PDB file of C-alpha atoms and ligand atoms in Angstrom:
ATOM      1  CA  MET A1161     -29.804 -32.585 111.182  1.00 96.00           C
ATOM      2  CA  GLN A1162     -31.492 -31.367 107.981  1.00 98.00           C
ATOM      3  CA  VAL A1163     -30.111 -31.888 104.415  1.00 98.00           C
ATOM      4  CA  ALA A1164     -28.512 -28.569 103.485  1.00 98.00           C
ATOM      5  CA  PRO A1165     -25.394 -27.438 101.502  1.00 97.00           C
ATOM      6  CA  ASN A1166     -22.281 -29.034 102.902  1.00 97.00           C
ATOM      7  CA  THR A1167     -23.935 -31.909 104.550  1.00 98.00           C
ATOM      8  CA  VAL A1168     -23.192 -35.542 103.608  1.00 98.00           C
ATOM      9  CA  VAL A1169     -26.381 -37.450 102.894  1.00 98.00           C
ATOM     10  CA  SER A1170     -26.736 -41.311 102.779  1.00 98.00           C
ATOM     11  CA  ILE A1171     -29.696 -42.572 100.834  1.00 98.00           C
ATOM     12  CA  HIS A1172     -31.302 -45.750  99.726  1.00 98.00           C
ATOM     13  CA  TYR A1173     -32.962 -45.153  96.345  1.00 98.00           C
ATOM     14  CA  THR A1174     -34.733 -46.969  93.573  1.00 98.00           C
ATOM     15  CA  LEU A1175     -34.995 -45.320  90.190  1.00 97.00           C
ATOM     16  CA  THR A1176     -37.589 -46.301  87.720  1.00 97.00           C
ATOM     17  CA  ASN A1177     -38.592 -44.997  84.226  1.00 93.00           C
ATOM     18  CA  ASP A1178     -42.064 -44.101  83.141  1.00 90.00           C
ATOM     19  CA  ALA A1179     -42.555 -47.751  81.862  1.00 91.00           C
ATOM     20  CA  GLY A1180     -42.051 -48.918  85.512  1.00 93.00           C
ATOM     21  CA  GLU A1181     -38.754 -50.589  84.702  1.00 95.00           C
ATOM     22  CA  THR A1182     -36.096 -50.433  87.493  1.00 96.00           C
ATOM     23  CA  ILE A1183     -32.998 -48.555  86.091  1.00 94.00           C
ATOM     24  CA  ASP A1184     -30.905 -48.422  89.168  1.00 94.00           C
ATOM     25  CA  SER A1185     -31.365 -49.270  92.935  1.00 97.00           C
ATOM     26  CA  SER A1186     -29.128 -49.282  95.932  1.00 96.00           C
ATOM     27  CA  ALA A1187     -31.212 -52.018  97.615  1.00 92.00           C
ATOM     28  CA  ASP A1188     -28.523 -54.693  97.376  1.00 90.00           C
ATOM     29  CA  ARG A1189     -25.783 -52.418  98.218  1.00 93.00           C
ATOM     30  CA  GLU A1190     -24.794 -49.983 100.863  1.00 94.00           C
ATOM     31  CA  PRO A1191     -26.595 -46.697 100.741  1.00 97.00           C
ATOM     32  CA  LEU A1192     -25.171 -43.900  98.387  1.00 97.00           C
ATOM     33  CA  ALA A1193     -23.484 -41.125 100.183  1.00 97.00           C
ATOM     34  CA  TYR A1194     -23.151 -37.875  98.344  1.00 97.00           C
ATOM     35  CA  LEU A1195     -22.170 -34.241  99.243  1.00 98.00           C
ATOM     36  CA  HIS A1196     -25.212 -32.068  99.059  1.00 98.00           C
ATOM     37  CA  GLY A1197     -25.183 -28.982  96.833  1.00 96.00           C
ATOM     38  CA  ALA A1198     -22.136 -30.172  94.873  1.00 96.00           C
ATOM     39  CA  GLY A1199     -23.980 -31.437  91.853  1.00 94.00           C
ATOM     40  CA  GLN A1200     -23.198 -35.167  92.529  1.00 95.00           C
ATOM     41  CA  ILE A1201     -26.788 -36.105  91.980  1.00 96.00           C
ATOM     42  CA  VAL A1202     -29.284 -34.767  89.495  1.00 96.00           C
ATOM     43  CA  PRO A1203     -30.670 -31.154  90.361  1.00 96.00           C
ATOM     44  CA  GLY A1204     -34.202 -32.224  90.647  1.00 98.00           C
ATOM     45  CA  LEU A1205     -33.459 -34.860  93.301  1.00 98.00           C
ATOM     46  CA  GLU A1206     -31.242 -32.383  95.117  1.00 97.00           C
ATOM     47  CA  GLN A1207     -34.092 -30.006  95.304  1.00 97.00           C
ATOM     48  CA  GLU A1208     -36.545 -32.676  96.674  1.00 98.00           C
ATOM     49  CA  LEU A1209     -34.143 -33.680  99.437  1.00 98.00           C
ATOM     50  CA  GLU A1210     -33.294 -30.167 100.681  1.00 98.00           C
ATOM     51  CA  GLY A1211     -34.519 -29.730 104.221  1.00 98.00           C
ATOM     52  CA  LYS A1212     -35.288 -33.385 104.811  1.00 98.00           C
ATOM     53  CA  SER A1213     -33.933 -35.540 107.717  1.00 98.00           C
ATOM     54  CA  ALA A1214     -32.792 -38.928 108.421  1.00 98.00           C
ATOM     55  CA  GLY A1215     -35.757 -41.474 108.444  1.00 98.00           C
ATOM     56  CA  ASP A1216     -37.711 -39.469 105.838  1.00 98.00           C
ATOM     57  CA  LYS A1217     -38.968 -41.263 102.851  1.00 98.00           C
ATOM     58  CA  LEU A1218     -40.094 -39.545  99.714  1.00 98.00           C
ATOM     59  CA  GLN A1219     -41.160 -40.238  96.136  1.00 98.00           C
ATOM     60  CA  ALA A1220     -40.058 -37.725  93.391  1.00 97.00           C
ATOM     61  CA  THR A1221     -40.884 -37.398  89.715  1.00 98.00           C
ATOM     62  CA  ILE A1222     -38.130 -35.584  88.073  1.00 97.00           C
ATOM     63  CA  PRO A1223     -38.633 -34.155  84.433  1.00 97.00           C
ATOM     64  CA  PRO A1224     -35.648 -34.432  82.157  1.00 96.00           C
ATOM     65  CA  GLU A1225     -34.569 -30.756  82.418  1.00 96.00           C
ATOM     66  CA  LEU A1226     -33.971 -31.340  86.182  1.00 97.00           C
ATOM     67  CA  GLY A1227     -32.562 -34.818  85.490  1.00 96.00           C
ATOM     68  CA  TYR A1228     -30.136 -35.796  82.789  1.00 93.00           C
ATOM     69  CA  GLY A1229     -31.350 -33.178  80.177  1.00 93.00           C
ATOM     70  CA  GLN A1230     -33.117 -33.464  76.937  1.00 94.00           C
ATOM     71  CA  GLN A1231     -31.845 -35.458  74.015  1.00 92.00           C
ATOM     72  CA  ILE A1232     -29.610 -33.143  71.884  1.00 93.00           C
ATOM     73  CA  ASP A1233     -29.408 -33.960  68.207  1.00 93.00           C
ATOM     74  CA  ALA A1234     -26.011 -32.359  67.789  1.00 91.00           C
ATOM     75  CA  MET A1235     -24.639 -34.957  70.251  1.00 91.00           C
ATOM     76  CA  VAL A1236     -25.266 -37.690  67.654  1.00 94.00           C
ATOM     77  CA  GLN A1237     -22.575 -37.808  65.104  1.00 93.00           C
ATOM     78  CA  GLU A1238     -21.327 -39.898  62.098  1.00 95.00           C
ATOM     79  CA  VAL A1239     -17.761 -41.012  62.491  1.00 92.00           C
ATOM     80  CA  PRO A1240     -15.686 -43.016  60.027  1.00 94.00           C
ATOM     81  CA  ILE A1241     -14.768 -46.390  61.267  1.00 93.00           C
ATOM     82  CA  ASP A1242     -11.016 -45.568  60.674  1.00 91.00           C
ATOM     83  CA  ALA A1243     -11.252 -43.228  63.762  1.00 89.00           C
ATOM     84  CA  PHE A1244     -11.637 -46.094  66.130  1.00 88.00           C
ATOM     85  CA  GLN A1245      -7.974 -46.951  66.304  1.00 85.00           C
ATOM     86  CA  GLY A1246      -7.137 -50.365  67.803  1.00 87.00           C
ATOM     87  CA  VAL A1247     -10.756 -51.633  67.782  1.00 89.00           C
ATOM     88  CA  GLU A1248     -11.117 -54.733  65.774  1.00 87.00           C
ATOM     89  CA  SER A1249     -14.816 -54.521  65.197  1.00 92.00           C
ATOM     90  CA  VAL A1250     -17.024 -51.585  65.890  1.00 94.00           C
ATOM     91  CA  GLU A1251     -20.561 -52.654  66.802  1.00 95.00           C
ATOM     92  CA  PRO A1252     -23.702 -51.115  68.155  1.00 95.00           C
ATOM     93  CA  GLY A1253     -23.845 -50.908  71.967  1.00 94.00           C
ATOM     94  CA  MET A1254     -20.111 -50.415  72.241  1.00 94.00           C
ATOM     95  CA  GLN A1255     -19.118 -47.412  74.509  1.00 94.00           C
ATOM     96  CA  PHE A1256     -16.071 -45.260  74.076  1.00 91.00           C
ATOM     97  CA  GLN A1257     -14.326 -42.217  75.706  1.00 89.00           C
ATOM     98  CA  ALA A1258     -14.347 -39.265  73.412  1.00 85.00           C
ATOM     99  CA  GLN A1259     -12.173 -36.234  74.005  1.00 84.00           C
ATOM    100  CA  THR A1260     -14.158 -33.047  73.690  1.00 82.00           C
ATOM    101  CA  GLU A1261     -13.655 -29.380  74.446  1.00 84.00           C
ATOM    102  CA  GLY A1262     -15.705 -29.917  77.574  1.00 81.00           C
ATOM    103  CA  GLY A1263     -13.681 -32.781  78.768  1.00 85.00           C
ATOM    104  CA  PRO A1264     -14.067 -36.615  78.298  1.00 87.00           C
ATOM    105  CA  LEU A1265     -17.455 -37.859  77.129  1.00 87.00           C
ATOM    106  CA  THR A1266     -18.895 -41.380  77.015  1.00 90.00           C
ATOM    107  CA  VAL A1267     -20.445 -41.950  73.623  1.00 92.00           C
ATOM    108  CA  THR A1268     -22.361 -45.079  72.562  1.00 93.00           C
ATOM    109  CA  VAL A1269     -22.302 -46.596  69.134  1.00 95.00           C
ATOM    110  CA  THR A1270     -25.913 -46.863  67.938  1.00 94.00           C
ATOM    111  CA  LYS A1271     -25.471 -47.809  64.301  1.00 96.00           C
ATOM    112  CA  VAL A1272     -22.735 -49.171  61.965  1.00 96.00           C
ATOM    113  CA  GLU A1273     -23.210 -48.920  58.278  1.00 95.00           C
ATOM    114  CA  ASN A1274     -20.511 -49.365  55.551  1.00 90.00           C
ATOM    115  CA  GLU A1275     -17.598 -47.642  56.928  1.00 92.00           C
ATOM    116  CA  THR A1276     -19.379 -45.222  59.153  1.00 96.00           C
ATOM    117  CA  ALA A1277     -20.542 -45.543  62.748  1.00 96.00           C
ATOM    118  CA  THR A1278     -23.172 -43.387  64.402  1.00 96.00           C
ATOM    119  CA  VAL A1279     -22.295 -42.427  67.944  1.00 95.00           C
ATOM    120  CA  ASP A1280     -24.566 -40.776  70.521  1.00 95.00           C
ATOM    121  CA  GLY A1281     -23.137 -38.632  73.291  1.00 93.00           C
ATOM    122  CA  ASN A1282     -26.253 -38.134  75.178  1.00 93.00           C
ATOM    123  CA  HIS A1283     -26.570 -39.485  78.548  1.00 90.00           C
ATOM    124  CA  PRO A1284     -28.416 -42.804  78.269  1.00 86.00           C
ATOM    125  CA  LEU A1285     -31.226 -41.370  80.532  1.00 91.00           C
ATOM    126  CA  ALA A1286     -31.372 -38.048  78.630  1.00 93.00           C
ATOM    127  CA  GLY A1287     -35.036 -37.222  77.827  1.00 93.00           C
ATOM    128  CA  GLU A1288     -36.350 -39.659  80.560  1.00 93.00           C
ATOM    129  CA  THR A1289     -38.577 -38.710  83.312  1.00 96.00           C
ATOM    130  CA  LEU A1290     -36.956 -40.090  86.581  1.00 97.00           C
ATOM    131  CA  ASN A1291     -39.116 -41.600  89.306  1.00 98.00           C
ATOM    132  CA  PHE A1292     -37.236 -41.931  92.541  1.00 98.00           C
ATOM    133  CA  ASP A1293     -38.144 -43.698  95.732  1.00 98.00           C
ATOM    134  CA  VAL A1294     -35.687 -42.512  98.445  1.00 98.00           C
ATOM    135  CA  GLU A1295     -35.165 -43.170 102.049  1.00 98.00           C
ATOM    136  CA  ILE A1296     -32.694 -40.896 103.912  1.00 98.00           C
ATOM    137  CA  VAL A1297     -30.444 -43.035 105.975  1.00 98.00           C
ATOM    138  CA  GLU A1298     -28.143 -40.465 107.493  1.00 98.00           C
ATOM    139  CA  VAL A1299     -27.341 -36.739 107.409  1.00 98.00           C
ATOM    140  CA  ARG A1300     -24.094 -35.577 108.697  1.00 98.00           C
ATOM    141  CA  GLU A1301     -21.951 -32.498 108.464  1.00 98.00           C
ATOM    142  CA  ALA A1302     -19.282 -32.655 105.726  1.00 98.00           C
ATOM    143  CA  SER A1303     -15.630 -32.473 106.599  1.00 97.00           C
ATOM    144  CA  ALA A1304     -13.616 -29.551 105.227  1.00 97.00           C
ATOM    145  CA  GLU A1305     -11.815 -32.076 103.046  1.00 97.00           C
ATOM    146  CA  GLU A1306     -14.986 -33.377 101.506  1.00 97.00           C
ATOM    147  CA  VAL A1307     -16.245 -29.797 100.796  1.00 97.00           C
ATOM    148  CA  GLU A1308     -12.815 -29.137  99.152  1.00 97.00           C
ATOM    149  CA  HIS A1309     -13.073 -32.218  96.931  1.00 96.00           C
ATOM    150  CA  GLY A1310     -16.738 -31.756  96.135  1.00 96.00           C
ATOM    151  CA  HIS A1311     -17.864 -35.314  97.081  1.00 96.00           C
ATOM    152  CA  ALA A1312     -18.436 -37.438 100.096  1.00 97.00           C
ATOM    153  CA  HIS A1313     -15.835 -39.706 101.523  1.00 96.00           C
ATOM    154  CA  GLY A1314     -16.127 -43.079 103.408  1.00 93.00           C
ATOM    155  CA  GLU A1315     -18.861 -45.796 103.103  1.00 90.00           C
ATOM    156  CA  GLY A1316     -21.066 -45.313 100.088  1.00 92.00           C
ATOM    157  CA  GLY A1317     -18.872 -42.341  99.027  1.00 94.00           C
ATOM    158  CA  HIS A1318     -15.682 -41.681  97.232  1.00 92.00           C
ATOM    159  CA  GLN A1319     -12.825 -44.045  98.199  1.00 89.00           C
ATOM    160  CA  HIS A1320      -9.484 -42.656  97.836  1.00 89.00           C
TER     161      HIS A1320
HETATM  162 ZN1   ZN E1459     -12.069 -36.766  97.943  1.00 51.64          ZN
END
């Protein structure tokens, strides 16, 4: 069976950045299972996997625009410390969930100066070229429920 929309694909993968540092890997875990065509993985990798079968191995270099996007300056904002209610000490590296018009967004504190914190809502991998090393473990037809939910169920997928 080939990777196509509405198939569930299990992959082992290693993701490295251009400096050769491993950012993420499934090597010590069970393979990742995702629903193809549902936007569960970055668009560039989805394109590379289309039409492949179980047992296939591939290396893919994904530019930021087909990965996690470019850094957007407007996503970096200065916020008064007072806005962090219930947080004793706001420090660089802390992550918070911000409520935005587009839904919840994870922001990272990048700087604290005087009574102001700088927060960055860009994805940590925005602007990065993604180098994937992938092995396809299994390709199967998605169930009607998986298609309805927009994600894979079972091992390596979404656990309800
Ligand atoms: Zn589900």
